[in-house]
């Protein structure tokens, strides 16, 4: 009996230590220097730096939206506070858990969901899965796996493990870092797209990564927080087509929500957009020029179609956002000039190097 008690106590101690280490390593990977490492959730440090209940709209999705929507432009033009709560290869379950955390400090009026991350064509999936095994694999990988990733972020930060140094474990990392980007990824690089616009596959569109299930969770979460949901699609060279659009349009109709597809309506809505000058990597993502055009149209719809008004924020928040906008456009002008001249001059004072765009 005594031996069994010792075994139980040792097992409990081992599990406590193991779980404690998981939490600690997750913490280290979550709060490390966002400018130095490509940590996918590093935006929490900058998001948490925003004053509570000062953000009126959140943009959620993968890299297609954090290259396309510039919150600083929206503030400059319309005085509306927004934040781009997005990162590369975001999955629907990550968006759901991230929004749960985001609502703890902010009360946005609207969450804009970029739907490309939850839709695919049948040819994009795994052919060797039957319908039943797809459901089982999806449940294990996306629902169970997504919950574990949320509890222990170390499990989804594999690419950052190799960058760990001893100082990361002994240095006090800031929990909050003021950012002038608000989640937007600023890049002046231009690589034109010369192919045909639109995904060529004629296969039936379907939801990816339990997208339909987690969109329902996102919708219900937003409604519990008195927040509207709007679906979006950003321009993409060859990643979107009519079948995918129709699937999302059907989803929007089912939930009676707005849906703005900037890709399918690109020529009609943005006739001045050019795949020659407005993409950073041959059609996959937009550069600063492309984002400027898309953000300009987005803010127009926000005001004229969705009824957004200038954000009611405190005087201190207003002044801080005005300073951020001023710093942002100083950085943008500097990077634009450097890209045009191909020179590499010193970064201008008084802006600090930390203000340079994070490399995701």
Protein backbone atom coordinates (compact mmCIF):
# COMPACT_ATOMS: atom_id res chain seq x y z
CA UNK A 1 0.00 0.00 0.00
CA UNK A 2 2.80 2.38 0.96
CA UNK A 3 4.65 1.53 -2.26
CA UNK A 4 1.57 2.27 -4.34
CA UNK A 5 1.16 5.65 -2.63
CA UNK A 6 4.77 6.54 -3.44
CA UNK A 7 4.23 5.63 -7.08
CA UNK A 8 1.09 7.76 -7.24
CA UNK A 9 2.83 10.74 -5.59
CA UNK A 10 5.82 10.46 -7.94
CA UNK A 11 3.51 10.24 -10.94
CA UNK A 12 1.61 13.32 -9.83
CA UNK A 13 4.84 15.23 -9.23
CA UNK A 14 6.16 14.20 -12.65
CA UNK A 15 2.97 15.36 -14.38
CA UNK A 16 2.99 18.68 -12.52
CA UNK A 17 6.62 19.31 -13.48
CA UNK A 18 5.95 18.26 -17.09
CA UNK A 19 2.89 20.50 -17.43
CA UNK A 20 4.78 23.35 -15.73
CA UNK A 21 7.64 23.05 -18.21
CA UNK A 22 5.17 23.02 -21.13
CA UNK A 23 3.59 26.23 -19.87
CA UNK A 24 6.97 27.85 -19.27
CA UNK A 25 8.36 26.97 -22.72
CA UNK A 26 5.07 28.13 -24.27
CA UNK A 27 5.40 31.43 -22.41
CA UNK A 28 8.99 31.92 -23.59
CA UNK A 29 8.04 31.25 -27.20
CA UNK A 30 4.97 33.50 -26.99
CA UNK A 31 6.61 36.62 -25.55
CA UNK A 32 9.95 36.61 -27.32
CA UNK A 33 11.13 39.61 -29.32
CA UNK A 34 8.61 39.97 -32.15
CA UNK A 35 11.09 41.78 -34.40
CA UNK A 36 13.76 39.09 -34.11
CA UNK A 37 11.81 35.86 -34.47
CA UNK A 38 9.01 34.71 -36.80
CA UNK A 39 6.67 33.68 -33.98
CA UNK A 40 3.15 33.33 -35.33
CA UNK A 41 1.41 34.62 -32.21
CA UNK A 42 3.86 37.40 -31.42
CA UNK A 43 1.11 39.90 -32.14
CA UNK A 44 -0.25 39.36 -28.61
CA UNK A 45 2.51 41.59 -27.27
CA UNK A 46 1.42 44.41 -29.57
CA UNK A 47 -2.30 43.67 -29.29
CA UNK A 48 -2.15 43.77 -25.49
CA UNK A 49 -0.36 47.14 -25.68
CA UNK A 50 -3.57 48.71 -27.01
CA UNK A 51 -5.74 50.34 -24.37
CA UNK A 52 -8.65 48.13 -23.29
CA UNK A 53 -11.86 48.54 -25.30
CA UNK A 54 -10.28 50.93 -27.77
CA UNK A 55 -10.49 48.77 -30.95
CA UNK A 56 -13.69 48.95 -33.01
CA UNK A 57 -12.93 46.27 -35.60
CA UNK A 58 -10.73 43.19 -35.91
CA UNK A 59 -9.54 41.54 -39.13
CA UNK A 60 -8.96 37.80 -38.76
CA UNK A 61 -7.36 35.39 -41.22
CA UNK A 62 -4.12 34.21 -42.72
CA UNK A 63 -1.30 36.07 -44.47
CA UNK A 64 -3.57 37.17 -47.32
CA UNK A 65 -5.26 39.69 -45.02
CA UNK A 66 -2.33 40.91 -42.95
CA UNK A 67 -0.70 41.93 -46.23
CA UNK A 68 -3.91 43.57 -47.51
CA UNK A 69 -5.50 45.62 -44.70
CA UNK A 70 -3.60 48.51 -43.14
CA UNK A 71 -5.18 49.75 -39.86
CA UNK A 72 -3.02 52.87 -39.86
CA UNK A 73 -4.49 53.97 -43.20
CA UNK A 74 -8.01 53.41 -41.85
CA UNK A 75 -7.22 55.58 -38.81
CA UNK A 76 -5.63 58.30 -40.92
CA UNK A 77 -8.55 58.46 -43.35
CA UNK A 78 -11.59 57.62 -41.20
CA UNK A 79 -10.43 57.82 -37.56
CA UNK A 80 -11.62 54.24 -36.95
CA UNK A 81 -9.50 52.00 -34.70
CA UNK A 82 -8.88 48.56 -36.18
CA UNK A 83 -6.42 45.72 -35.65
CA UNK A 84 -5.19 42.96 -37.96
CA UNK A 85 -5.36 39.87 -35.75
CA UNK A 86 -3.86 37.58 -38.38
CA UNK A 87 -0.78 35.53 -39.17
CA UNK A 88 0.59 33.15 -41.79
CA UNK A 89 -1.21 29.82 -42.25
CA UNK A 90 -3.80 30.60 -39.60
CA UNK A 91 -6.39 27.85 -39.26
CA UNK A 92 -10.08 28.30 -38.35
CA UNK A 93 -9.61 26.75 -34.89
CA UNK A 94 -6.73 29.15 -34.20
CA UNK A 95 -8.91 32.07 -35.22
CA UNK A 96 -11.60 30.92 -32.80
CA UNK A 97 -9.27 30.55 -29.81
CA UNK A 98 -7.47 33.79 -30.66
CA UNK A 99 -10.76 35.66 -30.76
CA UNK A 100 -11.73 34.22 -27.37
CA UNK A 101 -8.55 35.74 -25.98
CA UNK A 102 -8.97 38.97 -27.94
CA UNK A 103 -12.43 39.61 -26.46
CA UNK A 104 -10.95 39.63 -22.95
CA UNK A 105 -9.50 43.11 -23.47
CA UNK A 106 -11.34 44.55 -26.47
CA UNK A 107 -15.00 44.99 -27.45
CA UNK A 108 -14.97 45.32 -31.24
CA UNK A 109 -18.20 46.15 -33.01
CA UNK A 110 -17.29 43.95 -36.00
CA UNK A 111 -14.99 41.03 -36.75
CA UNK A 112 -14.01 40.69 -40.41
CA UNK A 113 -13.16 37.07 -41.29
CA UNK A 114 -11.03 36.39 -44.38
CA UNK A 115 -12.58 33.13 -45.57
CA UNK A 116 -9.75 31.83 -47.76
CA UNK A 117 -8.23 29.99 -44.79
CA UNK A 118 -11.28 27.77 -44.33
CA UNK A 119 -12.08 26.86 -47.94
CA UNK A 120 -10.39 24.57 -50.47
CA UNK A 121 -11.23 22.56 -53.58
CA UNK A 122 -11.54 18.79 -53.33
CA UNK A 123 -8.26 18.32 -55.21
CA UNK A 124 -6.46 20.20 -52.42
CA UNK A 125 -7.36 17.49 -49.90
CA UNK A 126 -5.92 14.03 -49.38
CA UNK A 127 -7.23 11.59 -51.99
CA UNK A 128 -6.44 8.54 -49.86
CA UNK A 129 -8.95 9.56 -47.18
CA UNK A 130 -12.50 8.25 -47.41
CA UNK A 131 -15.33 10.49 -46.25
CA UNK A 132 -15.42 8.75 -42.86
CA UNK A 133 -11.67 8.88 -42.29
CA UNK A 134 -11.63 12.54 -43.34
CA UNK A 135 -14.12 13.30 -40.56
CA UNK A 136 -12.09 11.35 -38.01
CA UNK A 137 -8.78 12.88 -39.10
CA UNK A 138 -10.32 16.35 -39.13
CA UNK A 139 -11.72 15.91 -35.63
CA UNK A 140 -8.40 14.68 -34.21
CA UNK A 141 -6.16 17.15 -36.03
CA UNK A 142 -8.31 20.26 -35.98
CA UNK A 143 -10.58 20.03 -32.96
CA UNK A 144 -8.50 18.05 -30.46
CA UNK A 145 -5.19 19.33 -31.89
CA UNK A 146 -6.47 22.90 -31.97
CA UNK A 147 -7.50 22.73 -28.31
CA UNK A 148 -4.09 21.36 -27.29
CA UNK A 149 -2.28 24.01 -29.34
CA UNK A 150 -4.29 26.66 -27.55
CA UNK A 151 -3.42 25.25 -24.12
CA UNK A 152 0.24 24.64 -24.97
CA UNK A 153 1.40 27.03 -27.75
CA UNK A 154 4.83 25.34 -27.78
CA UNK A 155 3.21 22.63 -29.91
CA UNK A 156 2.56 25.01 -32.81
CA UNK A 157 5.81 26.99 -32.55
CA UNK A 158 8.04 24.26 -33.98
CA UNK A 159 9.72 26.61 -36.46
CA UNK A 160 10.88 28.82 -33.59
CA UNK A 161 12.47 26.05 -31.51
CA UNK A 162 15.73 26.24 -33.48
CA UNK A 163 16.01 29.98 -32.73
CA UNK A 164 15.95 29.53 -28.97
CA UNK A 165 19.00 30.78 -27.12
CA UNK A 166 19.94 30.60 -23.46
CA UNK A 167 19.15 34.29 -22.99
CA UNK A 168 15.55 33.62 -24.00
CA UNK A 169 15.12 31.61 -20.80
CA UNK A 170 16.85 34.02 -18.42
CA UNK A 171 15.86 37.41 -19.86
CA UNK A 172 12.69 39.15 -18.82
CA UNK A 173 10.63 39.60 -21.97
CA UNK A 174 8.09 42.42 -22.23
CA UNK A 175 4.46 41.36 -22.26
CA UNK A 176 3.51 44.48 -24.19
CA UNK A 177 5.23 46.18 -27.13
CA UNK A 178 3.74 49.25 -28.75
CA UNK A 179 3.45 48.73 -32.52
CA UNK A 180 2.77 51.20 -35.29
CA UNK A 181 1.60 48.41 -37.61
CA UNK A 182 -1.42 47.05 -35.72
CA UNK A 183 -0.85 43.61 -37.24
CA UNK A 184 -0.28 44.80 -40.82
CA UNK A 185 2.80 43.48 -42.66
CA UNK A 186 4.42 46.36 -44.51
CA UNK A 187 6.47 45.52 -47.59
CA UNK A 188 7.51 47.58 -50.61
CA UNK A 189 8.83 44.64 -52.60
CA UNK A 190 7.24 44.11 -56.01
CA UNK A 191 7.21 40.84 -57.95
CA UNK A 192 4.58 40.96 -60.68
CA UNK A 193 2.10 38.20 -61.42
CA UNK A 194 1.84 37.38 -65.12
CA UNK A 195 -0.47 34.38 -64.99
CA UNK A 196 -4.23 34.07 -65.39
CA UNK A 197 -6.23 35.50 -62.52
CA UNK A 198 -8.14 32.81 -60.63
CA UNK A 199 -7.67 29.23 -59.47
CA UNK A 200 -7.94 26.89 -62.45
CA UNK A 201 -9.41 23.90 -60.62
CA UNK A 202 -13.04 23.15 -61.50
CA UNK A 203 -13.43 20.76 -58.56
CA UNK A 204 -16.18 21.28 -56.04
CA UNK A 205 -15.28 23.69 -53.24
CA UNK A 206 -15.45 22.43 -49.67
CA UNK A 207 -14.54 23.56 -46.16
CA UNK A 208 -11.00 22.90 -44.97
CA UNK A 209 -9.68 22.28 -41.45
CA UNK A 210 -13.17 21.95 -39.93
CA UNK A 211 -13.84 25.42 -41.31
CA UNK A 212 -17.63 25.24 -41.22
CA UNK A 213 -17.65 23.99 -37.62
CA UNK A 214 -15.27 26.66 -36.40
CA UNK A 215 -16.95 29.44 -38.32
CA UNK A 216 -20.13 28.63 -36.42
CA UNK A 217 -18.14 28.82 -33.18
CA UNK A 218 -16.66 32.16 -34.26
CA UNK A 219 -20.09 33.50 -35.20
CA UNK A 220 -21.65 32.43 -31.90
CA UNK A 221 -18.69 33.81 -29.94
CA UNK A 222 -19.07 37.17 -31.65
CA UNK A 223 -22.81 37.27 -31.04
CA UNK A 224 -22.27 36.57 -27.34
CA UNK A 225 -20.00 39.61 -27.34
CA UNK A 226 -22.48 41.82 -29.23
CA UNK A 227 -20.21 41.85 -32.26
CA UNK A 228 -21.12 41.58 -35.95
CA UNK A 229 -19.37 39.22 -38.36
CA UNK A 230 -18.46 40.07 -41.95
CA UNK A 231 -16.86 37.68 -44.45
CA UNK A 232 -14.09 38.82 -46.79
CA UNK A 233 -11.81 37.61 -49.53
CA UNK A 234 -8.64 39.44 -50.50
CA UNK A 235 -7.21 39.52 -54.05
CA UNK A 236 -5.10 36.44 -54.84
CA UNK A 237 -3.46 35.62 -58.12
CA UNK A 238 -4.44 32.00 -58.54
CA UNK A 239 -5.85 30.79 -55.21
CA UNK A 240 -9.55 31.63 -55.55
CA UNK A 241 -12.34 30.86 -58.00
CA UNK A 242 -16.09 31.04 -58.55
CA UNK A 243 -16.85 27.71 -56.88
CA UNK A 244 -15.06 28.80 -53.71
CA UNK A 245 -16.82 32.17 -53.84
CA UNK A 246 -20.22 30.48 -54.14
CA UNK A 247 -19.54 28.30 -51.09
CA UNK A 248 -18.73 31.35 -48.95
CA UNK A 249 -21.66 33.32 -50.40
CA UNK A 250 -23.95 30.44 -49.37
CA UNK A 251 -22.44 30.54 -45.87
CA UNK A 252 -23.01 34.30 -45.67
CA UNK A 253 -26.63 33.85 -46.75
CA UNK A 254 -27.15 31.11 -44.16
CA UNK A 255 -25.99 33.42 -41.36
CA UNK A 256 -27.50 36.56 -42.92
CA UNK A 257 -24.22 38.45 -42.88
CA UNK A 258 -22.31 40.65 -45.33
CA UNK A 259 -19.72 39.19 -47.69
CA UNK A 260 -17.19 41.25 -49.66
CA UNK A 261 -15.18 39.32 -52.22
CA UNK A 262 -12.38 41.61 -53.40
CA UNK A 263 -10.96 38.85 -55.59
CA UNK A 264 -13.98 37.94 -57.70
CA UNK A 265 -14.99 41.62 -58.01
CA UNK A 266 -11.47 42.95 -58.45
CA UNK A 267 -11.83 44.39 -61.95
CA UNK A 268 -15.19 45.99 -61.12
CA UNK A 269 -14.35 47.34 -57.67
CA UNK A 270 -10.68 48.23 -58.17
CA UNK A 271 -10.07 48.95 -61.87
CA UNK A 272 -6.78 50.65 -60.97
CA UNK A 273 -5.40 47.49 -59.35
CA UNK A 274 -2.50 45.90 -61.26
CA UNK A 275 -0.91 42.48 -60.85
CA UNK A 276 2.21 44.07 -62.32
CA UNK A 277 2.75 46.56 -59.48
CA UNK A 278 0.55 45.59 -56.52
CA UNK A 279 1.86 42.18 -55.44
CA UNK A 280 5.00 41.33 -53.48
CA UNK A 281 5.44 37.69 -54.54
CA UNK A 282 3.89 36.99 -57.93
CA UNK A 283 0.25 37.13 -56.88
CA UNK A 284 0.23 35.38 -53.50
CA UNK A 285 0.20 38.53 -51.34
CA UNK A 286 -0.17 42.26 -51.83
CA UNK A 287 2.56 44.82 -51.33
CA UNK A 288 2.15 48.32 -49.89
CA UNK A 289 0.75 49.66 -53.16
CA UNK A 290 -1.87 46.90 -53.41
CA UNK A 291 -2.81 47.13 -49.73
CA UNK A 292 -3.30 50.88 -50.08
CA UNK A 293 -5.92 50.31 -52.79
CA UNK A 294 -7.72 47.45 -51.04
CA UNK A 295 -7.74 49.22 -47.66
CA UNK A 296 -9.10 52.37 -49.30
CA UNK A 297 -12.07 50.43 -50.66
CA UNK A 298 -12.53 48.51 -47.40
CA UNK A 299 -12.76 51.69 -45.35
CA UNK A 300 -15.26 53.08 -47.86
CA UNK A 301 -17.53 50.05 -47.37
CA UNK A 302 -17.05 50.24 -43.59
CA UNK A 303 -18.44 53.78 -43.52
CA UNK A 304 -20.98 53.78 -46.34
CA UNK A 305 -22.30 50.21 -46.15
CA UNK A 306 -21.67 49.06 -42.58
CA UNK A 307 -22.32 52.36 -40.82
CA UNK A 308 -18.97 52.81 -39.06
CA UNK A 309 -18.43 56.14 -37.36
CA UNK A 310 -15.17 57.64 -36.04
CA UNK A 311 -14.13 55.68 -32.94
CA UNK A 312 -15.05 57.15 -29.57
CA UNK A 313 -11.75 56.87 -27.76
CA UNK A 314 -10.08 58.80 -24.98
CA UNK A 315 -7.91 61.80 -25.74
CA UNK A 316 -4.78 59.85 -24.77
CA UNK A 317 -5.65 57.04 -27.20
CA UNK A 318 -6.39 59.53 -29.98
CA UNK A 319 -3.04 61.23 -29.48
CA UNK A 320 -1.21 57.89 -29.37
CA UNK A 321 -2.81 56.70 -32.61
CA UNK A 322 -1.94 60.02 -34.26
CA UNK A 323 1.68 59.54 -33.18
CA UNK A 324 1.58 55.96 -34.46
CA UNK A 325 0.22 57.09 -37.82
CA UNK A 326 2.91 59.72 -38.13
CA UNK A 327 5.65 57.18 -37.30
CA UNK A 328 4.13 54.59 -39.65
CA UNK A 329 4.17 56.89 -42.67
CA UNK A 330 7.70 58.03 -41.89
CA UNK A 331 8.71 54.36 -42.00
CA UNK A 332 6.69 53.76 -45.17
CA UNK A 333 8.24 56.76 -46.94
CA UNK A 334 11.72 55.67 -45.87
CA UNK A 335 11.23 52.08 -47.06
CA UNK A 336 9.67 53.25 -50.32
CA UNK A 337 12.64 55.51 -51.04
CA UNK A 338 15.06 52.74 -50.15
CA UNK A 339 13.27 50.30 -52.45
CA UNK A 340 13.32 52.78 -55.33
CA UNK A 341 17.00 53.65 -54.96
CA UNK A 342 18.16 50.16 -53.87
CA UNK A 343 20.34 51.90 -51.29
CA UNK A 344 20.58 50.82 -47.67
CA UNK A 345 20.83 54.05 -45.67
CA UNK A 346 20.69 54.27 -41.91
CA UNK A 347 17.21 54.28 -40.43
CA UNK A 348 16.18 57.85 -39.58
CA UNK A 349 15.99 59.12 -36.03
CA UNK A 350 13.99 59.46 -33.84
CA UNK A 351 12.36 56.23 -35.03
CA UNK A 352 13.82 53.12 -33.44
CA UNK A 353 14.81 49.93 -35.29
CA UNK A 354 11.99 48.11 -33.44
CA UNK A 355 9.58 50.07 -35.62
CA UNK A 356 10.75 48.27 -38.75
CA UNK A 357 8.22 45.74 -40.08
CA UNK A 358 8.38 42.36 -38.30
CA UNK A 359 9.51 39.49 -40.49
CA UNK A 360 6.86 36.77 -40.44
